[in-house]
XYZ file of C-alpha atoms in Angstrom:
546
model
C 32.985 19.058 73.634
C 34.793 16.882 75.979
C 38.359 18.586 77.631
C 41.465 17.268 76.021
C 44.809 16.151 78.628
C 47.612 15.049 78.264
C 48.952 11.413 79.603
C 51.238 9.351 80.389
C 50.900 5.701 80.533
C 53.167 2.432 80.717
C 54.114 -0.978 79.046
C 54.330 -3.729 81.712
C 57.461 -4.384 80.111
C 59.107 -1.525 81.656
C 58.716 -3.938 84.625
C 60.937 -6.192 82.812
C 63.940 -3.875 81.966
C 63.539 -2.681 85.398
C 63.075 -5.558 87.645
C 64.649 -8.554 85.516
C 67.354 -7.062 83.829
C 68.411 -4.797 86.919
C 67.704 -8.349 90.076
C 68.289 -11.108 87.816
C 70.821 -12.040 90.499
C 69.745 -13.716 93.860
C 71.642 -11.854 96.003
C 71.438 -8.282 94.445
C 67.970 -8.954 95.027
C 67.288 -10.381 98.300
C 70.011 -7.334 99.081
C 66.095 -5.113 98.197
C 64.263 -7.457 100.101
C 66.385 -6.875 103.583
C 66.733 -3.663 102.486
C 63.315 -2.875 102.960
C 62.270 -4.781 105.998
C 65.040 -2.622 107.830
C 63.670 0.155 106.663
C 60.710 -1.503 108.032
C 62.476 -1.077 111.757
C 62.533 -4.869 111.609
C 64.879 -6.192 113.984
C 64.819 -10.312 112.322
C 64.745 -11.144 108.513
C 64.610 -14.271 108.589
C 65.876 -16.021 105.128
C 64.693 -19.970 104.147
C 65.944 -21.475 100.717
C 63.648 -23.729 100.154
C 63.785 -27.103 98.086
C 61.565 -29.640 98.703
C 62.311 -32.120 94.918
C 63.245 -29.467 93.275
C 60.244 -27.154 93.914
C 62.411 -23.829 95.029
C 61.164 -21.234 96.965
C 62.583 -18.506 98.437
C 60.782 -16.897 101.694
C 61.942 -13.640 103.209
C 60.406 -13.043 107.250
C 60.531 -9.653 108.694
C 59.373 -8.724 112.643
C 58.988 -5.383 110.893
C 56.227 -2.591 111.335
C 54.103 -4.129 108.347
C 52.019 -2.627 105.281
C 48.194 -1.692 106.237
C 46.064 -1.629 102.961
C 46.203 1.791 102.135
C 49.929 1.712 102.447
C 50.564 -1.277 100.548
C 48.062 0.577 97.702
C 49.821 3.844 97.878
C 53.411 3.213 98.906
C 54.653 -0.703 98.490
C 52.654 -0.539 94.983
C 53.809 2.582 93.475
C 56.826 2.314 91.191
C 59.355 5.217 91.392
C 57.511 6.308 94.635
C 60.319 9.039 96.394
C 59.330 8.080 99.756
C 61.980 10.618 100.816
C 60.559 13.455 99.361
C 57.219 12.296 99.555
C 57.533 11.955 103.625
C 59.125 14.456 104.627
C 62.242 12.841 106.153
C 64.640 10.046 105.659
C 63.497 8.379 108.662
C 61.436 4.576 109.172
C 58.074 5.025 110.285
C 58.865 5.390 113.739
C 62.343 7.862 113.616
C 63.920 4.733 114.545
C 66.628 4.422 111.558
C 67.802 6.431 108.561
C 66.124 4.759 105.496
C 67.915 3.006 102.662
C 65.610 3.084 99.852
C 65.467 6.514 98.019
C 64.180 5.713 94.021
C 61.303 3.128 94.847
C 62.618 0.731 92.596
C 63.570 -1.777 94.804
C 60.227 -3.516 94.903
C 60.640 -4.989 91.812
C 63.731 -6.700 92.277
C 61.683 -10.385 93.321
C 60.788 -10.167 89.593
C 64.614 -10.415 89.008
C 64.112 -13.988 90.440
C 60.946 -15.191 90.553
C 57.707 -15.585 88.353
C 55.155 -15.359 91.495
C 55.697 -13.060 94.223
C 53.234 -14.039 97.930
C 52.788 -10.979 100.342
C 51.462 -11.363 103.523
C 52.187 -8.345 105.582
C 50.372 -7.886 109.185
C 49.891 -4.468 110.547
C 47.491 -3.207 113.301
C 45.206 -6.443 114.055
C 45.066 -7.197 110.218
C 46.715 -9.299 107.665
C 46.441 -8.277 104.287
C 47.704 -10.930 101.768
C 47.869 -10.528 97.838
C 50.009 -12.407 95.053
C 52.091 -11.058 92.020
C 51.952 -12.890 89.749
C 54.538 -11.864 86.322
C 52.692 -13.101 84.201
C 49.505 -11.106 84.609
C 51.267 -8.490 85.316
C 52.520 -8.292 81.731
C 49.372 -9.941 79.739
C 47.434 -6.524 81.036
C 46.488 -4.404 78.390
C 46.118 -1.368 81.251
C 48.729 1.106 83.107
C 47.056 -0.476 86.165
C 47.846 -4.160 87.538
C 45.385 -4.889 90.058
C 46.351 -8.134 91.897
C 44.101 -10.592 93.957
C 44.146 -9.695 97.559
C 42.600 -11.025 101.222
C 42.171 -9.144 104.448
C 41.639 -11.330 107.267
C 41.996 -10.582 110.834
C 44.744 -11.032 113.085
C 46.171 -10.406 116.735
C 47.026 -6.581 117.223
C 50.342 -7.255 118.702
C 51.592 -9.669 115.256
C 52.906 -7.055 112.774
C 55.706 -7.158 109.920
C 56.184 -8.692 106.003
C 56.688 -12.435 104.728
C 57.540 -12.792 101.060
C 57.800 -15.814 99.130
C 59.288 -15.728 95.922
C 58.211 -18.702 93.276
C 58.162 -20.313 89.914
C 62.226 -18.979 90.473
C 63.845 -18.299 86.809
C 67.166 -20.344 88.655
C 67.056 -24.032 88.311
C 70.115 -24.816 89.719
C 70.859 -25.738 93.790
C 71.568 -23.183 96.357
C 74.587 -22.308 97.239
C 73.673 -21.135 101.096
C 77.699 -20.228 102.213
C 78.262 -18.187 98.953
C 75.042 -16.759 99.101
C 75.768 -15.857 102.942
C 79.022 -14.282 101.944
C 77.013 -12.578 98.811
C 74.553 -10.689 100.949
C 77.157 -9.524 103.775
C 79.058 -7.414 101.404
C 76.227 -5.911 100.161
C 75.847 -4.424 104.070
C 77.424 -2.500 106.486
C 74.595 -2.395 108.675
C 73.856 -5.353 110.581
C 74.038 -5.230 114.671
C 72.992 -6.866 117.275
C 69.346 -4.895 116.628
C 69.272 -5.913 112.945
C 70.240 -10.297 112.678
C 69.432 -11.217 109.387
C 69.571 -15.261 109.409
C 69.729 -17.140 106.121
C 68.711 -21.544 106.070
C 68.042 -23.840 103.477
C 65.307 -25.998 104.175
C 64.889 -25.394 108.137
C 68.466 -26.035 108.874
C 71.271 -24.723 110.837
C 70.959 -20.998 109.591
C 74.230 -19.130 108.747
C 73.966 -15.687 110.668
C 74.598 -12.923 108.199
C 76.732 -9.858 109.124
C 80.214 -7.890 108.592
C 82.575 -10.035 109.465
C 81.312 -12.313 106.563
C 82.940 -10.305 104.154
C 86.370 -10.466 105.085
C 85.701 -14.123 106.734
C 89.301 -16.187 106.451
C 90.973 -13.781 105.354
C 94.691 -13.806 106.913
C 94.869 -9.822 107.776
C 98.860 -8.794 107.960
C 97.731 -4.227 107.941
C 94.873 -2.642 108.763
C 93.909 0.908 108.042
C 91.436 3.416 110.263
C 89.939 5.801 108.883
C 88.975 8.850 109.545
C 92.255 8.091 111.902
C 94.267 7.456 109.036
C 93.195 10.555 107.020
C 94.459 12.700 109.721
C 98.050 11.540 108.283
C 96.698 12.901 104.437
C 97.381 17.067 103.769
C 94.171 17.704 101.604
C 91.738 20.554 101.790
C 88.439 18.174 100.974
C 85.609 18.745 102.808
C 84.143 16.272 104.111
C 87.932 13.983 104.543
C 86.901 12.985 108.555
C 82.873 11.967 107.648
C 84.678 8.870 106.238
C 84.464 5.851 108.137
C 85.551 2.524 107.978
C 88.469 -0.334 107.416
C 90.691 -0.886 104.744
C 93.006 -4.274 104.882
C 96.279 -5.659 103.348
C 97.124 -9.680 103.499
C 100.252 -11.581 103.598
C 99.044 -13.040 99.861
C 97.157 -11.653 97.081
C 94.069 -11.653 96.882
C 91.906 -13.277 94.540
C 90.428 -10.649 91.644
C 86.988 -10.889 93.461
C 88.346 -10.057 96.738
C 90.401 -7.319 95.148
C 89.480 -3.120 96.102
C 87.393 -0.574 98.820
C 83.822 -0.660 98.748
C 81.841 2.575 99.834
C 78.529 2.482 101.363
C 76.266 5.147 102.404
C 73.529 4.686 105.157
C 74.939 0.946 105.783
C 74.179 0.128 102.132
C 76.524 -0.159 98.970
C 76.804 2.079 96.719
C 79.773 1.438 94.964
C 81.702 -2.164 93.709
C 85.204 -2.779 94.809
C 87.292 -0.293 93.119
C 90.598 1.923 93.997
C 89.157 5.029 92.265
C 91.361 5.614 89.409
C 94.818 5.252 91.353
C 96.886 3.470 88.909
C 97.214 -0.443 89.769
C 100.109 -1.425 88.669
C 102.004 -1.987 91.669
C 101.685 -5.516 92.690
C 100.805 -3.669 96.624
C 97.051 -3.439 95.010
C 96.559 -7.690 94.284
C 96.675 -7.448 98.228
C 94.134 -4.496 99.482
C 90.719 -4.428 100.131
C 88.275 -2.771 102.838
C 84.777 -0.614 103.310
C 85.204 2.894 103.864
C 81.486 4.540 104.545
C 80.019 7.635 103.080
C 76.857 8.690 104.164
C 77.016 11.969 103.141
C 76.758 11.045 99.714
C 72.807 10.186 100.325
C 72.200 13.174 101.728
C 73.380 15.411 98.457
C 70.623 17.015 97.096
C 72.020 15.143 93.176
C 71.224 11.454 93.256
C 74.218 10.340 92.657
C 73.897 6.780 93.100
C 72.837 4.148 90.268
C 69.684 2.082 90.707
C 72.184 -0.899 90.423
C 73.793 0.426 93.547
C 76.522 -0.895 91.849
C 78.822 3.090 90.838
C 78.515 6.016 91.664
C 77.463 9.173 89.351
C 81.152 10.303 89.190
C 80.593 12.546 86.371
C 80.117 14.408 89.245
C 81.237 18.060 90.407
C 80.616 16.927 93.768
C 81.783 12.874 93.155
C 84.554 14.122 91.126
C 85.638 16.021 94.387
C 85.341 12.593 96.466
C 86.775 10.823 94.147
C 90.224 12.797 93.721
C 90.596 12.250 97.378
C 89.940 8.465 97.576
C 92.572 8.265 94.975
C 94.929 10.420 96.951
C 93.839 7.924 99.932
C 95.173 4.962 97.838
C 98.266 6.150 96.660
C 99.414 7.651 100.501
C 98.074 4.149 102.303
C 100.117 1.897 98.894
C 103.627 4.433 100.439
C 102.752 3.403 104.055
C 102.086 -0.321 103.290
C 105.180 -0.714 101.091
C 107.430 0.794 104.572
C 104.888 -1.714 106.622
C 105.509 -4.724 105.017
C 109.133 -3.784 104.360
C 109.778 -3.035 107.842
C 108.091 -6.928 109.008
C 109.295 -8.652 106.511
C 113.075 -7.372 107.216
C 112.961 -8.085 110.510
C 111.686 -11.896 110.015
C 114.809 -12.453 107.623
C 116.984 -11.033 111.239
C 115.308 -13.313 113.025
C 116.012 -16.157 111.085
C 119.108 -15.096 109.482
C 120.297 -13.526 112.254
C 121.306 -10.559 109.726
C 120.630 -7.072 110.063
C 119.519 -5.757 107.167
C 119.428 -1.987 106.929
C 122.922 -2.561 109.438
C 123.948 -4.097 107.237
C 123.194 -1.942 104.388
C 125.035 0.958 106.496
C 128.215 -1.094 106.845
C 129.027 -1.468 103.142
C 131.047 0.873 101.006
C 129.096 2.948 98.808
C 129.767 1.571 95.661
C 128.901 -1.857 96.787
C 125.458 -0.880 99.018
C 124.059 0.398 95.553
C 124.747 -2.964 93.691
C 123.447 -5.254 96.807
C 120.617 -3.394 98.086
C 118.227 -3.636 94.831
C 118.909 -7.336 95.245
C 117.764 -7.702 98.610
C 114.788 -5.542 98.283
C 113.764 -7.035 94.570
C 114.182 -10.687 97.396
C 112.304 -9.568 100.398
C 110.015 -6.423 99.284
C 108.660 -7.207 96.041
C 108.385 -11.081 95.706
C 106.068 -13.064 96.230
C 108.739 -16.030 97.696
C 108.212 -17.504 100.779
C 110.977 -16.247 103.863
C 112.359 -19.262 103.686
C 113.214 -18.735 100.221
C 113.945 -15.447 100.742
C 116.140 -16.429 103.969
C 118.583 -18.325 102.388
C 119.378 -15.745 99.406
C 119.754 -13.569 102.327
C 121.892 -16.090 103.940
C 124.155 -16.435 100.734
C 124.240 -12.887 99.813
C 125.875 -11.672 103.363
C 127.543 -14.982 102.960
C 129.661 -13.713 100.332
C 129.764 -9.955 100.988
C 129.255 -9.823 104.648
C 129.156 -6.276 106.238
C 132.052 -3.882 105.304
C 134.434 -4.598 108.322
C 134.385 -8.531 108.340
C 134.441 -8.435 104.331
C 137.195 -6.002 105.066
C 138.641 -9.262 107.621
C 138.854 -11.851 105.418
C 142.334 -9.828 103.968
C 143.948 -9.085 106.812
C 147.837 -9.470 107.501
C 148.095 -12.266 110.247
C 150.201 -10.020 111.680
C 146.993 -7.277 111.829
C 144.334 -9.688 112.863
C 145.972 -10.600 115.235
C 146.673 -7.216 116.907
C 143.341 -5.482 116.345
C 141.019 -8.894 116.541
C 139.811 -7.818 120.465
C 139.072 -4.516 119.349
C 137.623 -5.227 115.461
C 135.490 -7.716 117.312
C 134.341 -4.937 119.421
C 133.848 -2.635 116.649
C 136.461 -0.184 118.589
C 138.382 0.185 115.241
C 140.282 3.159 116.895
C 141.685 1.209 119.108
C 142.062 -1.950 116.728
C 144.199 1.040 114.238
C 146.054 2.060 117.260
C 147.231 -1.779 118.669
C 147.882 -2.821 114.592
C 150.235 0.309 115.238
C 152.349 -0.371 117.944
C 152.704 -3.909 116.396
C 153.707 -2.835 113.724
C 155.944 -0.224 115.241
C 157.830 -3.195 117.450
C 158.021 -5.866 114.471
C 159.600 -2.916 112.473
C 162.378 -2.321 115.124
C 163.059 -6.230 115.446
C 163.363 -6.564 112.178
C 165.921 -3.447 111.951
C 167.639 -3.550 115.957
C 166.654 0.029 115.695
C 165.328 1.885 118.395
C 163.745 4.731 117.525
C 159.537 4.696 118.266
C 158.035 7.313 116.031
C 158.656 8.258 112.498
C 162.419 8.844 112.355
C 162.068 5.122 112.878
C 161.119 4.847 109.070
C 162.582 7.034 107.804
C 165.735 5.291 109.414
C 164.989 1.452 107.537
C 163.556 2.179 104.671
C 163.828 3.848 101.259
C 166.743 3.720 98.484
C 170.072 4.406 99.601
C 171.969 0.858 99.962
C 172.750 1.793 103.834
C 168.972 1.641 104.724
C 169.156 -1.969 107.485
C 165.689 -2.889 105.344
C 165.200 -3.859 101.487
C 161.627 -4.777 101.259
C 162.271 -5.231 97.194
C 165.161 -6.556 96.940
C 164.194 -10.823 96.668
C 161.851 -10.078 94.010
C 163.273 -10.965 89.687
C 161.110 -11.081 86.464
C 158.898 -14.038 85.822
C 162.362 -14.734 83.230
C 164.665 -14.627 86.078
C 166.142 -11.930 85.570
C 166.340 -8.141 87.706
C 163.752 -5.754 87.579
C 164.678 -1.925 86.651
C 166.119 -0.380 89.245
C 164.188 2.811 89.073
C 161.580 0.674 89.863
C 163.293 -1.864 92.765
C 164.247 2.072 94.138
C 160.446 3.287 94.299
C 159.044 0.481 96.157
C 161.719 1.013 98.671
C 161.009 4.618 98.996
C 157.238 4.274 98.243
C 157.694 1.808 101.665
C 158.807 4.217 103.625
C 157.316 6.969 102.709
C 153.811 4.795 103.144
C 155.011 4.106 106.785
C 156.197 7.441 107.825
C 152.708 8.346 106.842
C 150.900 6.075 108.484
C 152.465 7.522 111.446
C 151.931 11.207 110.955
C 148.839 11.109 109.074
C 147.135 8.042 111.280
C 148.820 7.139 114.586
C 149.172 10.937 115.583
C 146.016 12.097 115.483
C 143.991 9.258 116.836
C 146.770 9.300 119.705
C 145.887 13.160 120.246
C 142.355 14.204 119.322
C 139.155 13.156 120.843
C 138.186 10.156 119.183
C 134.377 11.615 118.836
C 135.331 14.245 116.958
C 137.264 12.670 114.634
C 134.122 9.911 114.157
C 131.254 12.927 114.619
C 133.212 15.699 111.831
C 134.389 13.121 109.126
C 137.690 14.567 109.926
C 139.073 10.484 110.310
C 136.380 7.977 110.626
C 135.654 4.688 111.538
C 135.448 3.352 107.221
C 139.220 5.548 107.733
C 140.866 3.509 110.464
C 139.895 0.567 108.299
C 140.783 1.265 105.133
C 144.025 2.747 107.203
C 144.464 -1.351 108.832
C 144.833 -2.011 104.903
C 147.215 -0.017 104.160
C 148.912 -1.974 107.664
C 148.389 -5.022 105.512
C 150.498 -3.949 102.721
C 153.112 -2.666 105.075
C 153.697 -5.579 106.803
C 153.235 -8.078 103.521
C 156.339 -6.174 102.387
C 158.130 -6.562 106.254
C 157.801 -10.404 105.471
C 160.470 -9.973 102.269
C 162.409 -7.703 103.679
């Protein structure tokens, strides 16, 4: 009796789902072939886009270690070979690099864009060439596909692999520049030991490198990692193993350019995103960049999706990573707001000669809380040009300047004359003292009195009939009749008491105490001096009519 066996077989259409469906766009498919060249220790890769009178093909040539017949059969043509497990390490053939491949499915990429694949590989003096045909593969009724091959001799010094994709599924014209940029965004491993050049019909090639990722970006600020990470309070164990750069631009980025890309061992493992942080803030329309998280590729669990567009965020390990990345983005957005505000304020200051923070400090609290949100909306939270921002701030400042200047406009002419020199120097204590002296002098002149202290005010002002100066005597109601006598007396008495008060409660403390003590303690501040000048302005106006 024949021994019974369980067998697992595959339908050739499985290749269609794993290859065609997954790698149906050119950049992703070519990226897999670039990765294969990198893992084969290639130093140079030439990608040739060929369009001869509508006959299109793509050829990828590398100078890597190549493959012998057994390696083609047992490794390259085996679908799903987990080479890191089988080879016992994650290193390239001669141990020069850490390999990027892991699942053994990338080799199906070429079927995503071409139906006919010509492969020529050289190693140890032998050249093996064979063709993979999509129609033949789908037409086989066996669980194995046996492509026709040739083995020839070659110079023992020759090595490397060329893969030509023919019968392309897409018939549109090649976009060489667009493809170069797209490929640059899928890797973070280009250097002088791994050069990738892209040609169109043998024209001048484009060198694909990391600079292309953010070509023509108008970078305003940048954050380096892990330098920025050190500023974030966190217990995440891998925090210091995250490397990269995040940029912000002066103007909002197009949607396709926004977000932070994650790379592991030089290859994209998570498409650009912001890791769950609320993107309602318009700040996230300014951010782009990359972070290297190589450690995810070393975890026991395979957390990278087959199409390498996303990590599996449902696992415990990736959840902790995502929470940390979310915290990074929140802290970075706050730091961006601070930097951007400082820069814009400085630009506005240069153009308007208005020190906005200094302006705020010199406004009364009730005015400041109304003005600050308006200026913040104009400078920090708008996309207005610097010219428009400058005009608005200048107009606002003209209407509501720093409190001392706003205050100056309403002072009596005698107060301005007496205090101008010290007022301009922002020495408000001396400005007040000089104005008090002027007030005493003017009171003396008008009353012919000689006293110089508080007794002068008590002598010349008041409700009594024998007082020399009467400040309310000349006023009548609008109908020509006299005001109530008690009203007139109250104003006369008020002039006396206010004048005596300005002497006792203001002039005397300023004259007899150290200014620094009065100012720093807040007992009699610069704002008090300005208020006292306003009171003196009122007293001068009364004196004018005495």
